[in-house]
Amino acid sequence: MPDRGGGPTGPRMRVGRPSRRVRTLLMTLGVLAVLAMVFTMFAGFWTDWLWYRSVDYSSVFTTTLWTKIGLFFVFGLLMAVSVGFNIWLAHRLRPPLSAMSMEQQNLDRYRMGIAPYKKWLLLGITALVGLIAGASASGQWRTWLMWINGVPFGEKDPQFKLDVSFYAFDLPWYRFLLGFGFATVILSVIAAALTHYLYGGLRLTSPGARATAAATGHLSVLIGIFVALKAVAYWLDRYGLAVKSSDFKATDSWTGLRYVDANAYLPAKTILFCIAVICALLFFGTLWRRTWQLPVIGFGLMVLSAILIGGLYPAIVQKFQVQPNEQAKEAPYVEKNLKATRDAYGIDGTQVTDYPGTSQTEDKTKLRDAVTDTASIRIMDPNIVSPTFQQLQQIRNYYAFPTNLDVDRYTKDGKDQDTVIGLRELNYNGIPKRNWINDHFRYTHGYGVVAAEGTSADAGGRPVFTESDLPSKGDLGTYEQRVYYGERTTTYSIVGGPQKEIDYSDDTGEKTYSYQGDSGVNLANPVNRAAYAVAFSEPQILYSGAIGDGSRILYNRTPKERVEAIAPWLTIDGDAYPAVVDGRIQWIVDAYTTSNGYPYSSRTTLGDTTADSLTATNDNRAVVAQQNQVNYIRNSVKATVDAYSGEVKLYQWDTEDPVLKTWMKAFPDTVEPKGEISEALMAHLRYPQDLFKVQRELLTRYHVKDATTFLSGSEVWQVPDDPTNKTGETVPPYYLSMKMPDQKEQVFSLTTTFTPNGRDNLSAFMAVDAEAGTEDYGKIRILKLPTSTTAAGPKQVQSQFNSQQDIAESIRLLRGGDSEVEYGNLLAVPLDGGLLYVEPVYVRGGGLKYPLLRKVLVTYGGQTAFEDTLEQALDKVFGTDGGTSQPPGEGEDEGTGEDEGNEPPASEDPTVQAALNDAQEAFEAGQEALKKNDWEAYGKAQKELEDALRRAEEAQSAEGGGGGGDSTPAPDASPSG
C-alpha cells in the first residue's frame, strides 16, 4: 500500500508509477497481442497452402505467391531507393549557410526539431512509399506472368504489322512500367523539393535567387526524366491506338484506328514524341547552364503542341475531311474492325444463309411427319420444373434441387435422348435442428441424381423420370451417389472422424456413413485445427471432441469456386452442370481465356452480354469474370469436379489458343492435354452458354461483312426480350436436339432468335452445333429472313397465344381458384422454310405447390393450337382437325392477332357461355375436392368438367367459332412421390 502520511516528496512521486509486476504484465499482454496478430495472418496463409496442397495444385499457390513477393520487393525497393536517394541527395546539396530572413528563421525551428530523427524519418518515409508501391506492383502478377511467358499469336495487326501478342502481353506490362516510372519521379520531385526548401535550397520569400544552382540542377534532372517518360508515353500511345475504344455511331464499342486516328492522331503522337525528347534534353542541359529559361520555354511549347497538334488538329480533320464523306473515309478501317472482331470472338466461320420465313410445302401431312425428323422438341422446361422435382423427389426436407435444372444427353435403347437432370443436394435450411454439430458434422452431403425425359410427360403432367427415388435408380446404372461438392454446398463440413454422418433414410430407417475419400485437409494436427479455428472464426474446431483421427475439413465446395481458385487466370461460365461419367458424378465447368488487348477488335462487357432472364432471377448463373471488359475470348478449358472427392481436372480444349499456351507456360502441369478426355466424358461436353451469349450479342452487328452495310446500320439486329416472364431481360438460349436445313440428322444444338432493332418480328434464327466430339462442333449457322417478310418473333407469338379467344378462355379456366399458369421455354424450330414455335404451359396450384404440364401451345404458318399434349397440338396445326387460324389485319405485324370482323366472339353466345360457366363450376368443385383429398368427388368433378367443355366446343363449332378449345382437365391431384 502506498504511504498516506506526510513523508518525503520522493516516495509520493513513485506512488503513481506501475510496479514491476504490472509492467511485466503489460509487456506480456503486448507480446501476446502481437503474437495473436501474427498468428491470425499466418492462419490465412497456412490454410490456403493446406487447401491447395489437398487438391494437388500447390504449384498454383507457390507460383502466384512467389510472383507477388518478387514484384513486391523489387518495385517496393526501387521506389524506396529512388525516393530515399533523392531526399539524401537534396540534403547533401543543401547550402552551407542560410540567409537570415524571416522565412529561414521559421524553417530553422523545423530543421532543429527533426535533426535528431533525420535517419529514422528518412527510413520511415522510404519504407512507407516502398510498401505502397510494392503492394500495388504485386497486384500486377497476371500482367508479369503473361509478359514473361507470352507466346506469339501468329497474326499481325493491319496498321503496325506487329504480332497480336505485343498488344495482348507486352503493351500492358510496358504501360505498368511507365506508370510506375511516373509515380516514382513525381514522388521524388515532391520529396526533393520539400527537402531543398527545408534546408534553404529553394526560397519563396527570401531575397536573392529563388534556388541554388545545386537545387536547380537536381530538380531539372528529375523533371527531365519525367518529360523523357512522357516521350515514351507518346510513342506507346501510337500503338495504343490499335486497342483504343472510342465512340462511333456504327457501334457502341468501337476499337481500333479510324481515319482521324491514322491521319491525325498517329502523326501527332510522333511529332509530340520528338518535341518531348528535345524538351527532356533541355532540362538535362541545366546541369551545365544553371537556368530554367530554355527548359521552361520548351515545356510550354510541348504543352501548347499537345493542345494544338494532339487535340485541335484531329478535330479539324474529323470535321472537314471525315464528316462530309464518312462512309468512304471510314470504310477501310471498318473492314479491319469487322475482320478482327470476328476473329477474336470466334465468329469468323459463321454461316449466314437466306431463309424464306414461310412454308414451302402445301402438304400438311408431309409437314407433320417432318416435325419429328427435324427436332426432338423438349416440353420439360428445366427452368420451370425444379419445384416438381423438389416435390416428387426431394424425399427429405434436408435435400433440395437447384432453381434451374440442366439439360444433357443420355443414351437409351441406342438413341440419344435430351434429359432434364438435377442433383439431390444438401439443403441446410431443411435440417430439422440447426446446431454446429448437425450443420457441419451430421448433415454433410446430398444423395443421388434425378433425371427425366425432356420430350415427354406422363398423363398427369409430371416428368417421366428415368432416374429417381432414394437411393436413385434407373437408366444411369451404378455410380457413387453421394454429393459432397455441389452448387448448394456453400459451407464447410468436417467428415471422416469419430462423428458419424447421416447418409440417407429409407423405409428401414436412417443410414449413417463415414467419408472414405482423401479430399479436404486433415485436422489431426493441432496447428491445423488452431489455424482453421482462427480462419473460420470458430473456436470449437480447436477443442471439439467430434474431431479426432481421420477428421477432414471440406470447404470451397461449389464447382465454380474450386475451378476459379485452382485456375485464377480463367473466366468461369455461369452454368456448371452435372453428368454421370464412368460411375462418378462429375460437375462439368466451362472456362474461358480472355484478353482486352486484341487490336481492332471491339470490346464487350461480359456482365452485360451474358445477362438474360435466367441470370436476373438466379445469381448463381452469372459468369465469374477475371476481367469484365474483353475483346477476345476462347472456350479453352473444360474442367471437371468430382461430386464425391472434389477432385478437379482441367483439360485443354482449344489447342491453338495462344492465351492458354501462355498460362500453361506460367503454370506448367496444371492443364491436361485434350487427348486425356475419355469418351464417356466427351459424350457430355457441350457448347457453353455464356460464350454463345457473347457471340450472339456480337452477331447482332457483326453478321455483316460489308463495311457500307455496317456503317448504314440497316442490318442491325437485337436479341429479343423473354416474353414468358416479366424480368425485361433477353431470352436465354435453349439447348435442343434439332437439325438445320443443311444438316442430315439431328444434333444437340444451342439456339436463339433475333429481331430487327426496335421491332418485334423475326429477322434471323441462330444455332450452334453443341455436341462435343463431332466434326461440326462449334459451327454457327444463321438463317436470315428477308426484310420483306413479317414472320412473327417471340413477343408476337406470345401475343398471338394470349389474344386467341378460345385459348384465353382456357387459360382463364386454368387460372381458376388459386392456380397459377406458368409459361415454359418458347422454342423455335426451322421447318420447311417457316418457323415452328412450341411452348409448354404449366399449372401450379389447387392444393399443389409445384407446376404440372397441362397444355402445349404450337403455332406454324398462322395456325395455332392449344392442346393437352404436343402430339395433339401438332396434329391440330398440321392435321385434318385444322388449327385456330390467326386472321390477318392491320395489327398482324405487331402480333396482336385480333379478329377485326363484325361477328361477335363465340364466348358471347349464350349456349357457349352457359357451358363455360358449368365448366368453371366443375373446375372449382374439383379444386375443393382436391384440398379435402376426396378422390371420388374429384373424379366426378373431372367428368363434369370434360362434359361442359365438350358442350362448349360443340356449341362454338355450331356457331362458326373454330376449333382449338379442346377439353381442359383440372390440375392432376395424384399423390406426390
Short mmCIF file of N, CA, C and O in Angstrom, two decimals, residues 36-114:
data_model
loop_
_atom_site.label_atom_id
_atom_site.label_comp_id
_atom_site.label_asym_id
_atom_site.label_seq_id
_atom_site.Cartn_x
_atom_site.Cartn_y
_atom_site.Cartn_z
N ALA A 36 -0.79 -12.82 -31.40
CA ALA A 36 -2.13 -13.13 -31.90
C ALA A 36 -2.33 -12.56 -33.30
O ALA A 36 -2.90 -13.23 -34.18
N MET A 37 -1.85 -11.34 -33.50
CA MET A 37 -1.97 -10.73 -34.84
C MET A 37 -1.15 -11.51 -35.85
O MET A 37 -1.61 -11.77 -36.97
N VAL A 38 0.06 -11.88 -35.46
CA VAL A 38 0.92 -12.65 -36.37
C VAL A 38 0.29 -13.99 -36.70
O VAL A 38 0.27 -14.43 -37.85
N PHE A 39 -0.27 -14.66 -35.69
CA PHE A 39 -0.87 -15.97 -35.93
C PHE A 39 -2.13 -15.85 -36.79
O PHE A 39 -2.41 -16.74 -37.60
N THR A 40 -2.87 -14.76 -36.64
CA THR A 40 -4.05 -14.55 -37.48
C THR A 40 -3.65 -14.44 -38.95
O THR A 40 -4.28 -15.03 -39.83
N MET A 41 -2.58 -13.67 -39.21
CA MET A 41 -2.09 -13.56 -40.59
C MET A 41 -1.53 -14.89 -41.07
O MET A 41 -1.76 -15.30 -42.21
N PHE A 42 -0.84 -15.58 -40.18
CA PHE A 42 -0.29 -16.89 -40.54
C PHE A 42 -1.40 -17.88 -40.84
O PHE A 42 -1.27 -18.71 -41.75
N ALA A 43 -2.51 -17.82 -40.09
CA ALA A 43 -3.60 -18.78 -40.28
C ALA A 43 -4.18 -18.68 -41.68
O ALA A 43 -4.45 -19.70 -42.32
N GLY A 44 -4.36 -17.44 -42.18
CA GLY A 44 -4.87 -17.29 -43.54
C GLY A 44 -3.93 -17.87 -44.58
O GLY A 44 -4.35 -18.58 -45.50
N PHE A 45 -2.64 -17.58 -44.41
CA PHE A 45 -1.64 -18.13 -45.34
C PHE A 45 -1.58 -19.65 -45.25
O PHE A 45 -1.57 -20.35 -46.25
N TRP A 46 -1.55 -20.18 -44.02
CA TRP A 46 -1.37 -21.61 -43.82
C TRP A 46 -2.56 -22.42 -44.34
O TRP A 46 -2.39 -23.46 -44.96
N THR A 47 -3.77 -21.95 -44.07
CA THR A 47 -4.96 -22.67 -44.54
C THR A 47 -5.05 -22.66 -46.07
O THR A 47 -5.47 -23.64 -46.67
N ASP A 48 -4.64 -21.55 -46.68
CA ASP A 48 -4.61 -21.51 -48.16
C ASP A 48 -3.63 -22.55 -48.70
O ASP A 48 -3.93 -23.27 -49.67
N TRP A 49 -2.46 -22.60 -48.09
CA TRP A 49 -1.45 -23.57 -48.53
C TRP A 49 -1.96 -25.00 -48.36
O TRP A 49 -1.81 -25.83 -49.26
N LEU A 50 -2.58 -25.28 -47.21
CA LEU A 50 -3.10 -26.62 -46.97
C LEU A 50 -4.18 -26.99 -47.98
O LEU A 50 -4.25 -28.13 -48.45
N TRP A 51 -5.03 -26.02 -48.33
CA TRP A 51 -6.10 -26.32 -49.29
C TRP A 51 -5.54 -26.63 -50.67
O TRP A 51 -5.93 -27.61 -51.30
N TYR A 52 -4.62 -25.80 -51.14
CA TYR A 52 -4.04 -26.05 -52.47
C TYR A 52 -3.29 -27.37 -52.49
O TYR A 52 -3.31 -28.09 -53.50
N ARG A 53 -2.64 -27.70 -51.39
CA ARG A 53 -1.93 -28.99 -51.34
C ARG A 53 -2.93 -30.14 -51.35
O ARG A 53 -2.67 -31.19 -51.95
N SER A 54 -4.09 -29.95 -50.71
CA SER A 54 -5.09 -31.02 -50.65
C SER A 54 -5.70 -31.32 -52.01
O SER A 54 -6.17 -32.43 -52.25
N VAL A 55 -5.70 -30.33 -52.92
CA VAL A 55 -6.27 -30.57 -54.25
C VAL A 55 -5.18 -30.83 -55.28
O VAL A 55 -5.46 -30.88 -56.50
N ASP A 56 -3.94 -30.99 -54.82
CA ASP A 56 -2.80 -31.30 -55.70
C ASP A 56 -2.50 -30.18 -56.70
O ASP A 56 -2.07 -30.45 -57.83
N TYR A 57 -2.77 -28.94 -56.30
CA TYR A 57 -2.41 -27.80 -57.15
C TYR A 57 -1.57 -26.81 -56.34
O TYR A 57 -1.74 -25.60 -56.47
N SER A 58 -0.66 -27.33 -55.55
CA SER A 58 0.18 -26.46 -54.74
C SER A 58 1.07 -25.57 -55.60
O SER A 58 1.46 -24.47 -55.18
N SER A 59 1.37 -26.01 -56.83
CA SER A 59 2.21 -25.19 -57.72
C SER A 59 1.53 -23.88 -58.07
O SER A 59 2.19 -22.86 -58.28
N VAL A 60 0.19 -23.88 -58.16
CA VAL A 60 -0.54 -22.64 -58.43
C VAL A 60 -0.34 -21.66 -57.27
O VAL A 60 -0.08 -20.47 -57.48
N PHE A 61 -0.44 -22.18 -56.06
CA PHE A 61 -0.25 -21.33 -54.87
C PHE A 61 1.17 -20.79 -54.81
O PHE A 61 1.36 -19.58 -54.59
N THR A 62 2.15 -21.64 -55.00
CA THR A 62 3.54 -21.19 -54.87
C THR A 62 3.94 -20.25 -56.00
O THR A 62 4.62 -19.25 -55.75
N THR A 63 3.52 -20.55 -57.22
CA THR A 63 3.85 -19.66 -58.34
C THR A 63 3.25 -18.28 -58.13
O THR A 63 3.93 -17.25 -58.30
N THR A 64 1.98 -18.24 -57.75
CA THR A 64 1.33 -16.96 -57.52
C THR A 64 1.98 -16.23 -56.35
O THR A 64 2.24 -15.01 -56.42
N LEU A 65 2.26 -16.97 -55.27
CA LEU A 65 2.84 -16.35 -54.08
C LEU A 65 4.21 -15.76 -54.36
O LEU A 65 4.49 -14.59 -54.03
N TRP A 66 5.10 -16.55 -54.98
CA TRP A 66 6.45 -16.06 -55.22
C TRP A 66 6.47 -14.92 -56.24
O TRP A 66 7.32 -14.01 -56.15
N THR A 67 5.55 -14.96 -57.18
CA THR A 67 5.46 -13.85 -58.13
C THR A 67 5.06 -12.57 -57.42
O THR A 67 5.65 -11.50 -57.64
N LYS A 68 4.06 -12.66 -56.55
CA LYS A 68 3.63 -11.47 -55.80
C LYS A 68 4.75 -10.97 -54.89
O LYS A 68 4.99 -9.75 -54.81
N ILE A 69 5.43 -11.89 -54.21
CA ILE A 69 6.52 -11.49 -53.31
C ILE A 69 7.65 -10.82 -54.11
O ILE A 69 8.20 -9.79 -53.70
N GLY A 70 8.00 -11.43 -55.25
CA GLY A 70 9.06 -10.86 -56.06
C GLY A 70 8.73 -9.46 -56.55
O GLY A 70 9.56 -8.54 -56.46
N LEU A 71 7.50 -9.27 -57.06
CA LEU A 71 7.11 -7.94 -57.53
C LEU A 71 7.06 -6.95 -56.38
O LEU A 71 7.46 -5.78 -56.53
N PHE A 72 6.59 -7.41 -55.22
CA PHE A 72 6.51 -6.53 -54.05
C PHE A 72 7.90 -6.00 -53.66
O PHE A 72 8.08 -4.79 -53.49
N PHE A 73 8.85 -6.89 -53.56
CA PHE A 73 10.17 -6.46 -53.11
C PHE A 73 10.92 -5.68 -54.18
O PHE A 73 11.57 -4.68 -53.87
N VAL A 74 10.83 -6.11 -55.43
CA VAL A 74 11.59 -5.42 -56.48
C VAL A 74 11.08 -3.99 -56.66
O VAL A 74 11.87 -3.03 -56.61
N PHE A 75 9.78 -3.84 -56.84
CA PHE A 75 9.26 -2.50 -57.11
C PHE A 75 9.15 -1.67 -55.83
O PHE A 75 9.30 -0.45 -55.88
N GLY A 76 8.91 -2.34 -54.71
CA GLY A 76 8.94 -1.60 -53.45
C GLY A 76 10.31 -1.06 -53.16
O GLY A 76 10.48 0.09 -52.72
N LEU A 77 11.34 -1.88 -53.42
CA LEU A 77 12.72 -1.44 -53.20
C LEU A 77 13.12 -0.34 -54.17
O LEU A 77 13.77 0.64 -53.78
N LEU A 78 12.70 -0.47 -55.44
CA LEU A 78 13.01 0.57 -56.42
C LEU A 78 12.41 1.91 -56.01
O LEU A 78 13.07 2.95 -56.08
N MET A 79 11.15 1.88 -55.57
CA MET A 79 10.51 3.12 -55.16
C MET A 79 11.18 3.70 -53.92
O MET A 79 11.47 4.91 -53.85
N ALA A 80 11.44 2.82 -52.94
CA ALA A 80 12.06 3.31 -51.70
C ALA A 80 13.45 3.89 -51.97
O ALA A 80 13.80 4.96 -51.44
N VAL A 81 14.25 3.19 -52.76
CA VAL A 81 15.61 3.67 -53.05
C VAL A 81 15.56 4.98 -53.83
O VAL A 81 16.33 5.91 -53.55
N SER A 82 14.65 5.07 -54.82
CA SER A 82 14.57 6.29 -55.64
C SER A 82 14.19 7.49 -54.79
O SER A 82 14.86 8.54 -54.84
N VAL A 83 13.14 7.36 -54.00
CA VAL A 83 12.72 8.49 -53.16
C VAL A 83 13.76 8.78 -52.09
O VAL A 83 14.12 9.94 -51.85
N GLY A 84 14.27 7.73 -51.44
CA GLY A 84 15.27 7.93 -50.39
C GLY A 84 16.54 8.57 -50.93
O GLY A 84 17.12 9.45 -50.28
N PHE A 85 16.99 8.13 -52.11
CA PHE A 85 18.20 8.70 -52.69
C PHE A 85 18.03 10.18 -52.99
O PHE A 85 18.93 10.99 -52.73
N ASN A 86 16.87 10.56 -53.51
CA ASN A 86 16.66 11.97 -53.85
C ASN A 86 16.53 12.83 -52.60
O ASN A 86 16.95 14.00 -52.60
N ILE A 87 15.95 12.28 -51.53
CA ILE A 87 15.93 13.02 -50.26
C ILE A 87 17.35 13.19 -49.73
O ILE A 87 17.76 14.29 -49.31
N TRP A 88 18.13 12.12 -49.77
CA TRP A 88 19.53 12.19 -49.30
C TRP A 88 20.34 13.16 -50.14
O TRP A 88 21.11 13.97 -49.61
N LEU A 89 20.14 13.11 -51.47
CA LEU A 89 20.89 13.99 -52.36
C LEU A 89 20.52 15.45 -52.13
O LEU A 89 21.40 16.34 -52.09
N ALA A 90 19.22 15.72 -51.95
CA ALA A 90 18.80 17.11 -51.70
C ALA A 90 19.39 17.61 -50.39
O ALA A 90 19.80 18.78 -50.28
N HIS A 91 19.45 16.73 -49.40
CA HIS A 91 20.04 17.12 -48.11
C HIS A 91 21.53 17.37 -48.26
O HIS A 91 22.09 18.32 -47.67
N ARG A 92 22.19 16.56 -49.06
CA ARG A 92 23.64 16.70 -49.26
C ARG A 92 23.96 17.97 -50.04
O ARG A 92 25.02 18.59 -49.83
N LEU A 93 23.05 18.38 -50.94
CA LEU A 93 23.28 19.56 -51.77
C LEU A 93 22.78 20.85 -51.11
O LEU A 93 22.71 21.89 -51.76
N ARG A 94 22.43 20.78 -49.83
CA ARG A 94 21.93 21.97 -49.13
C ARG A 94 23.01 23.03 -49.07
O ARG A 94 24.21 22.71 -48.98
N PRO A 95 22.63 24.28 -49.09
CA PRO A 95 23.64 25.36 -48.99
C PRO A 95 24.27 25.39 -47.60
O PRO A 95 23.61 25.05 -46.60
N PRO A 96 25.54 25.76 -47.50
CA PRO A 96 26.23 25.73 -46.19
C PRO A 96 25.66 26.74 -45.20
O PRO A 96 25.60 26.49 -44.01
N LEU A 97 25.26 27.91 -45.68
CA LEU A 97 24.73 28.94 -44.79
C LEU A 97 23.40 29.42 -45.33
O LEU A 97 23.23 29.57 -46.54
N SER A 98 22.47 29.67 -44.47
CA SER A 98 21.16 30.16 -44.88
C SER A 98 21.08 31.66 -44.63
O SER A 98 21.57 32.16 -43.61
N ALA A 99 20.44 32.34 -45.54
CA ALA A 99 20.25 33.78 -45.35
C ALA A 99 19.35 34.02 -44.15
O ALA A 99 18.39 33.30 -43.94
N MET A 100 19.69 35.01 -43.39
CA MET A 100 18.93 35.26 -42.17
C MET A 100 17.68 36.06 -42.50
O MET A 100 17.53 37.24 -42.18
N SER A 101 16.75 35.40 -43.17
CA SER A 101 15.45 36.02 -43.47
C SER A 101 14.42 35.44 -42.51
O SER A 101 14.65 34.45 -41.82
N MET A 102 13.27 36.09 -42.45
CA MET A 102 12.20 35.60 -41.60
C MET A 102 11.79 34.18 -42.00
O MET A 102 11.50 33.33 -41.15
N GLU A 103 11.79 33.94 -43.33
CA GLU A 103 11.42 32.60 -43.82
C GLU A 103 12.38 31.56 -43.29
O GLU A 103 11.97 30.50 -42.79
N GLN A 104 13.69 31.83 -43.35
CA GLN A 104 14.68 30.86 -42.91
C GLN A 104 14.70 30.72 -41.39
O GLN A 104 14.98 29.64 -40.87
N GLN A 105 14.40 31.78 -40.69
CA GLN A 105 14.33 31.67 -39.24
C GLN A 105 13.19 30.72 -38.82
O GLN A 105 13.34 29.96 -37.86
N ASN A 106 12.07 30.82 -39.53
CA ASN A 106 10.96 29.90 -39.23
C ASN A 106 11.34 28.46 -39.56
O ASN A 106 10.98 27.53 -38.83
N LEU A 107 12.06 28.28 -40.66
CA LEU A 107 12.45 26.93 -41.06
C LEU A 107 13.49 26.34 -40.12
O LEU A 107 13.59 25.12 -39.98
N ASP A 108 14.29 27.22 -39.49
CA ASP A 108 15.31 26.73 -38.56
C ASP A 108 14.70 25.90 -37.44
O ASP A 108 15.29 24.91 -36.99
N ARG A 109 13.55 26.33 -36.97
CA ARG A 109 12.91 25.59 -35.89
C ARG A 109 12.57 24.17 -36.32
O ARG A 109 12.72 23.21 -35.58
N TYR A 110 12.07 24.02 -37.57
CA TYR A 110 11.75 22.68 -38.08
C TYR A 110 13.01 21.85 -38.28
O TYR A 110 13.05 20.66 -37.99
N ARG A 111 14.07 22.50 -38.80
CA ARG A 111 15.33 21.78 -39.02
C ARG A 111 15.90 21.27 -37.70
O ARG A 111 16.37 20.14 -37.61
N MET A 112 15.86 22.12 -36.68
CA MET A 112 16.36 21.71 -35.38
C MET A 112 15.49 20.62 -34.76
O MET A 112 15.97 19.72 -34.08
N GLY A 113 14.18 20.69 -35.03
CA GLY A 113 13.28 19.70 -34.45
C GLY A 113 13.47 18.31 -35.02
O GLY A 113 13.35 17.30 -34.30
N ILE A 114 13.76 18.22 -36.32
CA ILE A 114 13.90 16.89 -36.94
C ILE A 114 15.35 16.42 -36.98
O ILE A 114 15.61 15.26 -37.34
#
